[in-house]
Short mmCIF file of C-alpha atoms and ligand atoms in Angstrom, two decimals:
data_model
loop_
_atom_site.label_atom_id
_atom_site.label_comp_id
_atom_site.label_asym_id
_atom_site.label_seq_id
_atom_site.Cartn_x
_atom_site.Cartn_y
_atom_site.Cartn_z
CA MET A 1 145.72 167.23 76.54
CA ASN A 2 144.43 163.38 76.12
CA GLN A 3 140.75 163.10 75.67
CA ASN A 4 140.63 159.87 77.88
CA THR A 5 140.90 161.79 80.86
CA ASN A 6 137.33 160.65 81.86
CA LYS A 7 136.10 164.18 82.37
CA PRO A 8 132.44 163.83 81.35
CA VAL A 9 131.89 165.77 78.37
CA ARG A 10 128.85 167.71 76.98
CA VAL A 11 128.69 167.42 73.37
CA ARG A 12 125.82 168.01 70.73
CA PHE A 13 124.80 166.90 67.32
CA ALA A 14 123.14 169.71 65.75
CA PRO A 15 121.69 169.08 62.40
CA SER A 16 119.67 171.40 59.98
CA PRO A 17 116.83 169.02 58.64
CA THR A 18 116.66 170.22 55.06
CA GLY A 19 116.92 167.16 53.24
CA ARG A 20 117.71 163.31 53.56
CA THR A 21 120.14 162.20 56.44
CA HIS A 22 123.43 161.62 54.79
CA LEU A 23 125.78 159.06 56.30
CA GLY A 24 128.22 161.92 57.02
CA SER A 25 125.57 163.14 59.54
CA GLY A 26 125.29 159.61 60.99
CA ARG A 27 129.02 159.57 61.53
CA THR A 28 128.98 163.10 63.24
CA ALA A 29 126.09 161.68 65.73
CA LEU A 30 128.10 158.64 66.19
CA TYR A 31 131.45 160.34 67.27
CA ASN A 32 129.61 162.61 69.67
CA TYR A 33 127.66 159.73 71.18
CA LEU A 34 130.53 157.83 71.72
CA LEU A 35 132.59 160.37 73.26
CA ALA A 36 129.57 161.14 75.70
CA ARG A 37 128.95 157.66 76.52
CA GLN A 38 132.78 156.72 77.04
CA THR A 39 133.04 159.67 79.45
CA GLY A 40 129.89 159.22 81.30
CA GLY A 41 128.81 162.66 79.85
CA GLN A 42 125.90 163.84 77.99
CA PHE A 43 124.95 163.81 74.35
CA ILE A 44 122.61 166.56 73.17
CA LEU A 45 120.32 166.64 70.03
CA ARG A 46 119.71 170.26 68.99
CA ILE A 47 117.69 171.01 65.90
CA GLU A 48 119.21 173.96 64.08
CA ASP A 49 116.04 175.12 62.31
CA THR A 50 116.45 178.77 61.97
CA ASP A 51 116.43 178.79 58.33
CA ARG A 52 112.69 178.36 57.86
CA LYS A 53 112.79 178.32 54.30
CA ARG A 54 114.84 175.39 53.92
CA TYR A 55 113.60 173.49 57.16
CA ASN A 56 111.50 170.46 56.52
CA ALA A 57 109.70 168.65 59.32
CA GLU A 58 109.73 165.27 57.26
CA SER A 59 113.53 165.56 57.28
CA GLU A 60 113.66 166.08 60.95
CA GLN A 61 111.45 163.01 61.35
CA GLU A 62 113.66 161.06 59.04
CA LEU A 63 116.63 161.96 60.94
CA ILE A 64 115.37 161.00 64.13
CA ASP A 65 114.17 157.68 62.86
CA SER A 66 117.48 157.06 61.18
CA LEU A 67 119.58 157.70 64.62
CA HIS A 68 117.21 155.45 66.46
CA TRP A 69 117.70 152.95 63.75
CA LEU A 70 121.31 153.20 64.46
CA GLY A 71 120.96 152.77 68.03
CA ILE A 72 122.06 156.21 68.91
CA GLN A 73 120.06 157.92 71.68
CA TRP A 74 120.50 161.28 73.29
CA ASP A 75 120.22 162.46 76.93
CA GLU A 76 118.59 165.75 76.08
CA GLY A 77 116.83 166.82 72.84
CA PRO A 78 113.33 167.97 71.30
CA ASP A 79 111.57 164.66 71.99
CA VAL A 80 113.07 163.99 75.30
CA GLY A 81 113.53 167.31 76.97
CA GLY A 82 116.09 168.40 79.27
CA PRO A 83 117.36 171.27 81.39
CA HIS A 84 118.10 173.58 78.42
CA ALA A 85 114.88 172.97 76.54
CA PRO A 86 113.64 174.09 74.06
CA TYR A 87 116.04 172.13 71.67
CA HIS A 88 114.70 173.73 68.56
CA GLN A 89 116.56 176.76 67.62
CA SER A 90 113.32 178.29 65.96
CA GLN A 91 111.75 178.23 69.56
CA ARG A 92 114.88 180.40 71.21
CA LYS A 93 114.49 183.35 69.07
CA ASP A 94 114.36 185.68 72.06
CA ILE A 95 117.53 184.39 73.46
CA TYR A 96 119.47 185.01 70.30
CA LEU A 97 118.15 188.66 69.82
CA GLN A 98 119.15 189.39 73.32
CA HIS A 99 122.69 188.13 72.79
CA ALA A 100 122.90 189.88 69.42
CA LYS A 101 121.84 193.18 71.25
CA GLN A 102 124.59 192.75 73.87
CA LEU A 103 127.04 192.25 71.08
CA VAL A 104 126.03 195.51 69.78
CA GLU A 105 126.08 197.34 73.10
CA MET A 106 129.58 195.96 73.51
CA GLY A 107 130.70 197.20 70.13
CA HIS A 108 131.10 193.93 68.46
CA ALA A 109 128.18 193.97 66.24
CA TYR A 110 126.13 196.71 64.24
CA TYR A 111 122.73 197.05 62.75
CA CYS A 112 122.98 197.29 58.80
CA PHE A 113 120.22 198.83 56.86
CA CYS A 114 121.52 198.14 53.26
CA THR A 115 118.71 196.91 50.89
CA PRO A 116 119.22 193.66 49.00
CA GLU A 117 119.48 195.77 45.88
CA ARG A 118 122.44 197.85 47.24
CA LEU A 119 124.31 194.60 48.30
CA ALA A 120 123.71 193.17 44.87
CA ARG A 121 125.27 196.20 43.21
CA VAL A 122 128.34 196.30 45.63
CA ARG A 123 128.89 192.42 44.82
CA GLN A 124 128.69 192.96 41.09
CA GLU A 125 130.96 196.01 41.42
CA GLN A 126 133.53 193.78 43.40
CA GLN A 127 133.18 191.08 40.82
CA LYS A 128 133.78 193.29 37.89
CA ARG A 129 137.02 194.34 39.85
CA LYS A 130 137.80 190.62 40.61
CA ASP A 131 138.01 191.55 44.07
CA PRO A 132 136.77 189.03 46.58
CA THR A 133 132.99 189.62 47.47
CA HIS A 134 132.47 190.90 50.93
CA TYR A 135 130.36 193.70 52.71
CA ASP A 136 131.70 197.15 52.24
CA GLY A 137 131.21 198.33 55.55
CA THR A 138 128.90 201.26 55.00
CA CYS A 139 126.75 200.63 58.06
CA ARG A 140 129.59 199.67 60.10
CA ARG A 141 130.45 203.45 59.90
CA LEU A 142 127.10 204.82 61.13
CA SER A 143 127.24 206.28 64.55
CA PRO A 144 125.55 203.93 67.23
CA SER A 145 122.86 206.64 68.06
CA GLU A 146 121.90 206.99 64.54
CA SER A 147 121.50 203.39 64.13
CA ALA A 148 119.36 202.99 67.31
CA LEU A 149 117.14 205.60 66.02
CA ARG A 150 116.51 203.83 62.70
CA VAL A 151 116.09 200.56 64.51
CA ASP A 152 113.49 202.46 66.80
CA ASP A 153 111.97 203.93 63.56
CA GLY A 154 111.05 200.27 62.51
CA GLU A 155 113.67 200.50 59.29
CA SER A 156 114.44 196.97 58.11
CA HIS A 157 117.57 195.81 59.11
CA VAL A 158 120.10 192.82 60.00
CA VAL A 159 122.60 192.56 62.59
CA ARG A 160 126.24 192.09 61.40
CA PHE A 161 129.37 190.90 63.33
CA LYS A 162 131.89 193.57 63.55
CA THR A 163 135.00 191.68 62.66
CA PRO A 164 138.18 193.20 63.64
CA GLN A 165 139.82 194.79 60.45
CA ASP A 166 143.58 194.44 61.36
CA GLY A 167 145.59 191.48 62.77
CA SER A 168 144.73 187.81 62.70
CA ILE A 169 143.14 185.25 64.75
CA THR A 170 144.66 182.03 65.66
CA VAL A 171 142.20 179.05 66.21
CA ASN A 172 142.89 175.58 67.44
CA ASP A 173 141.38 172.25 65.88
CA ARG A 174 142.23 169.38 67.87
CA LEU A 175 143.11 167.38 64.58
CA ARG A 176 144.76 170.02 62.56
CA GLY A 177 146.47 172.07 65.22
CA GLU A 178 146.60 175.97 65.24
CA ILE A 179 145.33 177.71 62.17
CA THR A 180 145.69 181.35 61.78
CA PHE A 181 143.26 183.49 59.70
CA GLU A 182 144.18 187.25 58.69
CA ASN A 183 141.07 189.19 60.00
CA HIS A 184 140.81 191.44 56.76
CA ASN A 185 139.81 188.17 54.91
CA ILE A 186 136.89 187.47 57.24
CA ASP A 187 133.69 189.31 56.31
CA ASP A 188 131.20 191.01 58.56
CA TYR A 189 128.87 188.22 58.50
CA ILE A 190 125.10 188.64 59.30
CA ILE A 191 124.14 187.07 62.63
CA VAL A 192 120.51 188.05 62.57
CA LYS A 193 118.39 188.28 59.54
CA SER A 194 115.77 191.15 59.00
CA ASP A 195 112.91 188.66 60.13
CA GLY A 196 114.62 188.76 63.42
CA LEU A 197 115.78 185.10 63.46
CA ALA A 198 119.41 184.30 64.04
CA LEU A 199 121.78 182.81 61.73
CA TYR A 200 123.69 179.48 62.48
CA HIS A 201 126.62 181.49 63.41
CA LEU A 202 125.35 183.40 66.46
CA ALA A 203 122.62 180.67 67.46
CA ALA A 204 124.99 177.68 67.50
CA MET A 205 127.63 179.87 69.63
CA VAL A 206 125.07 180.96 71.92
CA ASP A 207 123.56 177.60 72.41
CA ASP A 208 126.91 175.84 72.92
CA HIS A 209 127.70 178.17 75.64
CA LEU A 210 124.38 178.06 77.41
CA MET A 211 124.23 174.23 77.06
CA GLY A 212 127.54 173.98 78.36
CA ILE A 213 129.07 172.13 75.30
CA THR A 214 132.52 171.13 76.11
CA HIS A 215 133.50 169.63 72.66
CA VAL A 216 132.15 170.65 69.32
CA ILE A 217 132.70 167.62 66.86
CA ARG A 218 131.31 168.75 63.37
CA GLY A 219 132.02 168.65 59.70
CA SER A 220 134.89 170.27 58.22
CA GLU A 221 132.52 172.37 55.94
CA TRP A 222 132.42 174.71 59.03
CA LEU A 223 136.27 175.19 58.82
CA PRO A 224 136.15 178.56 56.68
CA THR A 225 133.70 179.97 59.20
CA PHE A 226 135.65 178.56 62.25
CA PRO A 227 137.53 181.90 62.88
CA LEU A 228 134.15 184.08 62.87
CA HIS A 229 132.76 181.46 65.45
CA ALA A 230 135.90 182.11 67.74
CA HIS A 231 135.66 185.68 67.32
CA ILE A 232 131.98 185.57 68.49
CA ILE A 233 132.88 183.56 71.69
CA ARG A 234 135.88 185.55 72.39
CA ALA A 235 133.74 188.80 71.95
CA PHE A 236 131.35 187.47 74.73
CA GLY A 237 134.41 186.38 76.74
CA TRP A 238 133.25 182.77 76.90
CA GLN A 239 135.55 179.85 77.19
CA GLU A 240 135.93 178.05 73.85
CA PRO A 241 135.06 174.33 73.50
CA ASP A 242 137.48 171.88 72.09
CA TRP A 243 137.04 171.96 68.37
CA ILE A 244 137.07 168.94 66.24
CA HIS A 245 136.47 169.09 62.31
CA LEU A 246 135.74 165.81 60.99
CA SER A 247 137.18 164.59 57.66
CA LEU A 248 135.16 165.09 54.48
CA PHE A 249 133.51 162.31 52.37
CA LEU A 250 134.55 161.96 48.80
CA LYS A 251 132.97 160.04 45.98
CA PRO A 252 134.04 156.47 45.67
CA SER A 253 136.36 157.38 43.07
CA GLY A 254 137.99 159.94 45.41
CA LYS A 255 137.48 162.91 43.16
CA GLY A 256 135.11 165.45 44.63
CA LYS A 257 132.35 165.29 46.78
CA MET A 258 129.12 163.37 46.15
CA SER A 259 126.35 165.23 43.89
CA LYS A 260 122.87 164.24 43.65
CA ARG A 261 123.48 162.56 40.32
CA ASP A 262 126.08 160.44 41.71
CA SER A 263 123.59 159.37 44.44
CA ALA A 264 121.04 158.47 41.78
CA GLN A 265 123.43 156.37 39.92
CA LEU A 266 124.74 154.45 43.19
CA MET A 267 121.19 153.56 44.08
CA LYS A 268 120.86 151.88 40.80
CA ASP A 269 124.02 149.79 41.84
CA GLY A 270 122.36 149.02 45.13
CA PHE A 271 124.11 151.56 47.25
CA SER A 272 123.42 154.91 48.69
CA ILE A 273 124.78 157.59 50.82
CA TYR A 274 121.32 158.13 52.72
CA LEU A 275 120.68 156.06 55.97
CA THR A 276 116.91 155.30 55.05
CA ASP A 277 117.96 153.90 51.83
CA LEU A 278 120.76 151.74 53.28
CA ARG A 279 118.10 150.39 55.71
CA SER A 280 115.67 149.40 52.95
CA LEU A 281 118.72 148.17 50.77
CA GLY A 282 119.24 145.68 53.69
CA TYR A 283 122.12 146.68 55.44
CA LEU A 284 122.26 146.31 59.31
CA PRO A 285 122.61 149.25 61.50
CA GLU A 286 125.62 147.40 62.95
CA GLY A 287 127.40 146.88 59.50
CA VAL A 288 126.66 150.85 58.80
CA LEU A 289 128.11 151.84 62.31
CA ASN A 290 131.05 149.78 61.91
CA TRP A 291 131.71 151.22 58.37
CA THR A 292 131.10 154.63 59.05
CA ALA A 293 133.30 154.69 62.47
CA LEU A 294 136.21 153.67 60.43
CA MET A 295 135.71 156.53 57.82
CA GLY A 296 138.27 158.71 59.52
CA TRP A 297 138.90 156.90 62.71
CA SER A 298 141.15 153.80 63.48
CA TYR A 299 141.61 151.87 66.67
CA ASP A 300 144.90 150.39 65.56
CA ASP A 301 146.21 149.32 62.12
CA HIS A 302 144.25 145.99 61.90
CA THR A 303 141.31 145.79 64.20
CA GLU A 304 138.14 146.02 62.12
CA PHE A 305 135.15 144.24 63.68
CA PHE A 306 133.60 146.63 66.23
CA THR A 307 130.03 146.72 67.71
CA LEU A 308 128.52 149.88 69.38
CA GLU A 309 129.75 148.82 72.83
CA ASP A 310 133.17 148.18 71.52
CA LEU A 311 133.51 151.59 70.03
CA VAL A 312 132.18 153.21 73.33
CA GLU A 313 135.18 151.44 74.74
CA LYS A 314 137.76 151.98 72.17
CA PHE A 315 136.88 155.31 70.56
CA ASN A 316 139.60 157.85 70.85
CA ILE A 317 139.22 161.43 69.31
CA ASP A 318 142.98 161.77 69.03
CA ARG A 319 143.02 158.87 66.66
CA LEU A 320 140.74 160.63 64.21
CA ASN A 321 142.11 161.29 60.84
CA PRO A 322 141.41 164.64 59.25
CA SER A 323 142.32 163.54 55.65
CA PRO A 324 139.26 163.30 53.31
CA ALA A 325 137.86 159.64 52.99
CA ALA A 326 136.59 158.05 49.76
CA ILE A 327 133.41 156.30 50.48
CA ASN A 328 134.27 152.70 49.92
CA PHE A 329 131.03 150.49 49.32
CA SER A 330 132.67 147.21 49.04
CA LYS A 331 133.87 147.81 52.65
CA LEU A 332 130.16 148.35 53.59
CA ASP A 333 129.18 144.92 51.94
CA HIS A 334 132.13 143.40 53.76
CA PHE A 335 131.15 144.76 57.40
CA ASN A 336 127.68 144.14 56.78
CA GLY A 337 128.53 140.40 56.07
CA LEU A 338 130.57 140.32 59.19
CA HIS A 339 127.93 141.34 61.23
CA ILE A 340 125.08 139.41 59.78
CA ARG A 341 127.29 136.29 60.40
CA SER A 342 127.89 137.19 63.97
CA LEU A 343 124.09 137.70 64.75
CA PRO A 344 122.22 134.82 66.54
CA VAL A 345 119.98 132.95 64.08
CA SER A 346 116.82 134.01 65.49
CA ASP A 347 117.69 137.62 65.57
CA LEU A 348 118.76 137.47 61.73
CA ALA A 349 115.62 135.70 61.11
CA ASP A 350 113.41 138.23 62.54
CA ARG A 351 115.42 140.88 60.47
CA ILE A 352 115.04 138.95 57.48
CA LYS A 353 111.46 138.29 57.80
CA PRO A 354 110.21 141.75 56.53
CA PHE A 355 112.34 141.31 53.51
CA PHE A 356 110.96 138.13 52.51
CA GLN A 357 107.38 139.69 52.87
CA GLY A 358 108.18 142.75 50.96
CA ALA A 359 109.12 140.46 48.17
CA GLY A 360 105.74 138.90 48.40
CA TYR A 361 106.39 135.59 50.36
CA ASP A 362 104.27 134.24 52.96
CA VAL A 363 106.85 132.94 55.67
CA GLU A 364 106.23 130.44 58.45
CA ASP A 365 108.65 131.13 61.14
CA ASP A 366 109.84 127.39 61.56
CA LYS A 367 110.83 127.32 57.96
CA LEU A 368 112.32 130.74 58.09
CA LEU A 369 114.59 129.61 60.89
CA MET A 370 115.98 126.59 58.92
CA VAL A 371 116.31 128.89 55.81
CA THR A 372 118.29 131.69 57.84
CA THR A 373 120.50 128.89 59.04
CA LEU A 374 121.26 127.82 55.60
CA ILE A 375 121.95 131.42 53.97
CA GLN A 376 123.34 133.31 57.02
CA LYS A 377 127.01 132.60 55.52
CA ARG A 378 125.89 133.41 52.08
CA ILE A 379 124.12 136.81 52.39
CA VAL A 380 125.76 140.18 52.26
CA THR A 381 122.51 142.25 52.61
CA LEU A 382 119.06 141.26 54.08
CA ASP A 383 117.76 142.01 51.01
CA ASP A 384 119.72 139.04 49.40
CA ALA A 385 117.77 136.79 51.37
CA PRO A 386 114.45 136.56 49.32
CA LYS A 387 116.69 136.43 46.14
CA MET A 388 118.42 133.54 47.54
CA GLY A 389 115.87 131.78 49.57
CA GLY A 390 112.33 132.92 48.24
CA PHE A 391 111.95 129.53 46.45
CA PHE A 392 111.86 127.86 49.80
CA PHE A 393 108.31 129.79 50.25
CA GLU A 394 107.08 128.77 46.94
CA ASP A 395 104.46 126.15 46.47
CA GLU A 396 105.62 125.18 43.11
CA VAL A 397 108.68 125.74 40.83
CA HIS A 398 108.86 126.15 36.99
CA PRO A 399 112.23 125.35 35.88
CA LYS A 400 113.13 126.01 32.25
CA PRO A 401 113.11 122.55 30.41
CA GLU A 402 116.49 123.41 28.78
CA ASP A 403 118.03 124.17 32.47
CA LEU A 404 116.99 120.70 33.42
CA VAL A 405 119.23 119.05 30.82
CA GLY A 406 122.68 118.08 32.48
CA LYS A 407 125.80 119.67 31.38
CA LYS A 408 127.03 117.65 28.13
CA MET A 409 124.08 115.36 28.31
CA THR A 410 121.11 114.65 26.26
CA PRO A 411 117.61 115.12 27.70
CA ALA A 412 117.11 111.28 27.67
CA GLU A 413 120.14 110.74 29.91
CA SER A 414 119.24 113.36 32.19
CA ALA A 415 115.88 111.99 32.46
CA THR A 416 117.46 108.44 33.36
CA ALA A 417 119.92 110.14 35.80
CA ALA A 418 116.99 111.97 37.52
CA GLN A 419 114.78 108.61 37.67
CA ARG A 420 117.57 106.79 39.38
CA ALA A 421 118.08 109.63 41.88
CA TYR A 422 114.47 109.52 42.63
CA GLN A 423 114.46 105.57 43.21
CA ILE A 424 117.34 106.00 45.68
CA LEU A 425 115.93 109.09 47.45
CA GLU A 426 112.59 107.55 47.69
CA ASP A 427 113.95 104.74 49.87
CA LEU A 428 115.81 107.14 52.29
CA PRO A 429 113.90 107.64 55.70
CA VAL A 430 114.63 111.50 55.40
CA ILE A 431 116.57 113.51 52.85
CA ASN A 432 119.39 115.61 54.10
CA GLN A 433 123.31 116.05 53.51
CA GLU A 434 124.03 113.13 55.81
CA THR A 435 121.74 110.66 54.10
CA ALA A 436 121.84 111.76 50.53
CA GLU A 437 124.91 113.08 49.42
CA GLU A 438 127.05 109.81 49.55
CA PRO A 439 124.43 107.68 47.66
CA MET A 440 123.98 110.57 45.02
CA ARG A 441 127.97 110.81 44.54
CA SER A 442 127.84 106.87 44.08
CA LEU A 443 125.15 107.02 41.65
CA ALA A 444 127.25 109.70 39.62
CA GLU A 445 130.14 107.46 39.47
CA GLU A 446 127.87 104.49 38.52
CA LEU A 447 126.38 106.49 35.61
CA GLY A 448 129.86 107.69 34.47
CA LEU A 449 128.76 111.30 35.33
CA LYS A 450 130.56 113.97 37.32
CA ALA A 451 128.84 114.61 40.61
CA GLY A 452 128.24 118.35 39.32
CA GLN A 453 126.24 116.96 36.35
CA LEU A 454 123.84 115.27 38.62
CA PHE A 455 123.65 117.54 41.14
CA GLY A 456 122.87 120.43 38.52
CA ILE A 457 119.96 118.32 37.29
CA LEU A 458 118.60 117.70 40.70
CA ARG A 459 119.09 121.48 41.75
CA VAL A 460 117.20 122.66 38.78
CA ALA A 461 114.47 120.05 39.43
CA VAL A 462 114.11 120.97 43.21
CA THR A 463 114.61 124.53 43.22
CA GLY A 464 113.82 125.73 39.73
CA ARG A 465 116.96 127.46 39.54
CA THR A 466 120.64 127.06 38.43
CA VAL A 467 122.12 128.65 41.49
CA SER A 468 121.14 127.66 45.25
CA PRO A 469 122.36 126.96 48.72
CA PRO A 470 123.93 123.63 48.95
CA LEU A 471 121.68 121.09 47.44
CA PHE A 472 121.06 118.52 50.15
CA GLU A 473 120.68 120.98 52.75
CA THR A 474 118.16 122.65 50.66
CA MET A 475 116.45 119.41 49.98
CA ALA A 476 116.13 118.98 53.89
CA ILE A 477 114.22 122.18 54.34
CA ILE A 478 112.03 121.37 51.27
CA GLY A 479 111.15 117.98 52.59
CA LYS A 480 111.23 114.48 51.10
CA GLU A 481 107.69 114.49 49.68
CA THR A 482 108.04 117.79 47.68
CA VAL A 483 111.73 117.03 46.59
CA LEU A 484 110.25 113.71 45.03
CA ALA A 485 107.37 115.49 43.55
CA ARG A 486 109.39 117.77 41.88
CA ILE A 487 112.05 115.35 40.56
CA HIS A 488 109.19 113.30 39.26
CA GLN A 489 107.98 116.27 37.44
CA ALA A 490 111.56 117.02 36.06
CA VAL A 491 111.56 113.41 34.65
CA GLU A 492 108.39 113.83 32.78
CA THR A 493 109.50 117.17 31.34
CA LEU A 494 112.83 115.78 30.27
CA SER A 495 111.18 112.48 28.82
CA THR A 496 109.00 114.86 26.43
CA MET A 497 111.98 116.98 25.34
CA GLU A 498 113.38 116.46 21.81
CA GLU A 499 116.94 115.38 21.41
N1 LIG B 1 123.62 173.13 61.75
C1 LIG B 1 124.84 172.96 61.39
C2 LIG B 1 124.89 171.68 60.23
O1 LIG B 1 123.89 171.37 60.01
C3 LIG B 1 125.68 172.23 62.46
C4 LIG B 1 126.87 172.59 62.63
C5 LIG B 1 127.74 172.36 63.80
O2 LIG B 1 127.60 171.12 64.35
O3 LIG B 1 127.95 173.41 64.45
O4 LIG B 1 125.67 171.33 59.66
#
């Protein structure tokens, strides 16, 4: 079957907000979204918050903000509502309990009264014998009538799925094909905890069914419990969705998964795996989307620039790659640069502005537009903008005297060169590349200097720094009056320096 049969899908992104939003979550959300948009189907956001100890409301807000930032919108979800509300699993407790009961009645689940202490003992003994740890089935053997009585008596209990003990189960992953698991290797998983809240395994399967989910696109960390999920669905006699388990993300070195320590180190290098960090580091949502879309998917062997609309048109689940992908941050820089260069200048200026302000600059819009035009080709992140162009918004520059001295020149020679440049520039009606470059090159020649020597002196004089955007375009933005004042100041400084 080919995905592009245009049958509208119903897909969901079902995060458990317990921490910060990782780019892996962004990618899962993106692929689901693309499939929904492409087929004219629906994309659902479902918050899987049944683990109340780990749930964190701030994480949920961060997640929603991050998805909005990426430009991913959902058709049904906690904030927008929909025909299957509520979309927080914690508010669907009774639905899961009812289904758990149904499984017990059908003989596919049972009540378990084992205390945590007993379970710990069983586990220890199994570990001592070097057996795989699993539930030993004590309560599986209780008669249904005895169990029912104990439940009615109010004895603390959980509900476990009664995994068949013999035979095997074959499941189908769209990217990996058929996978067969031996049933005796699958534990009797808890599906409802003693507090009456369902666990992910039951809640997600029930919701996927009730919400009419046709394709489950999720991380490959769910492959080990995939057979359990198929068992649950089959026990109810429901139709299974198409299953797609995405590739894992590995550390940039390709060796293992990212740890917390790796993330801290990355941040020091100006990178992060968290979406809100990428945003504050000055990455564009367009760059991040393009980059993550290609971590595990390709259109062909050469096309690399995609907007969200392009992706909606071109995405194809059958071109997803199940192999683990090492995170490559230089590619992120590459894509970000491409998207920065493809933006209209005024749009880029609007996005750059908060970065200038964040760095403490008071920016005027007209000048910002000129500065943006000049640096658009040269910045990789928005955060580079104040580093590269902050001086445009400074009233004064304070070059280090030694930087003003031209390469292989004395201060006196440098002062003379700067003074001559001043005289020529002063006579120009305006200073820009067209008016100033040629006369400055001639001047360098006349003084027996390389153009770079003279330009170096002028650059430091005018910008206060040894590296800047192209000199004469920079002068055009700074304006003739200020340029001359700064060169004059440089001549003074150079004249008082000792040889
Ligand atoms: N709540 C699960 C998670 O956070 C969702 C897995 C799924 O998509 O089924 O990973």
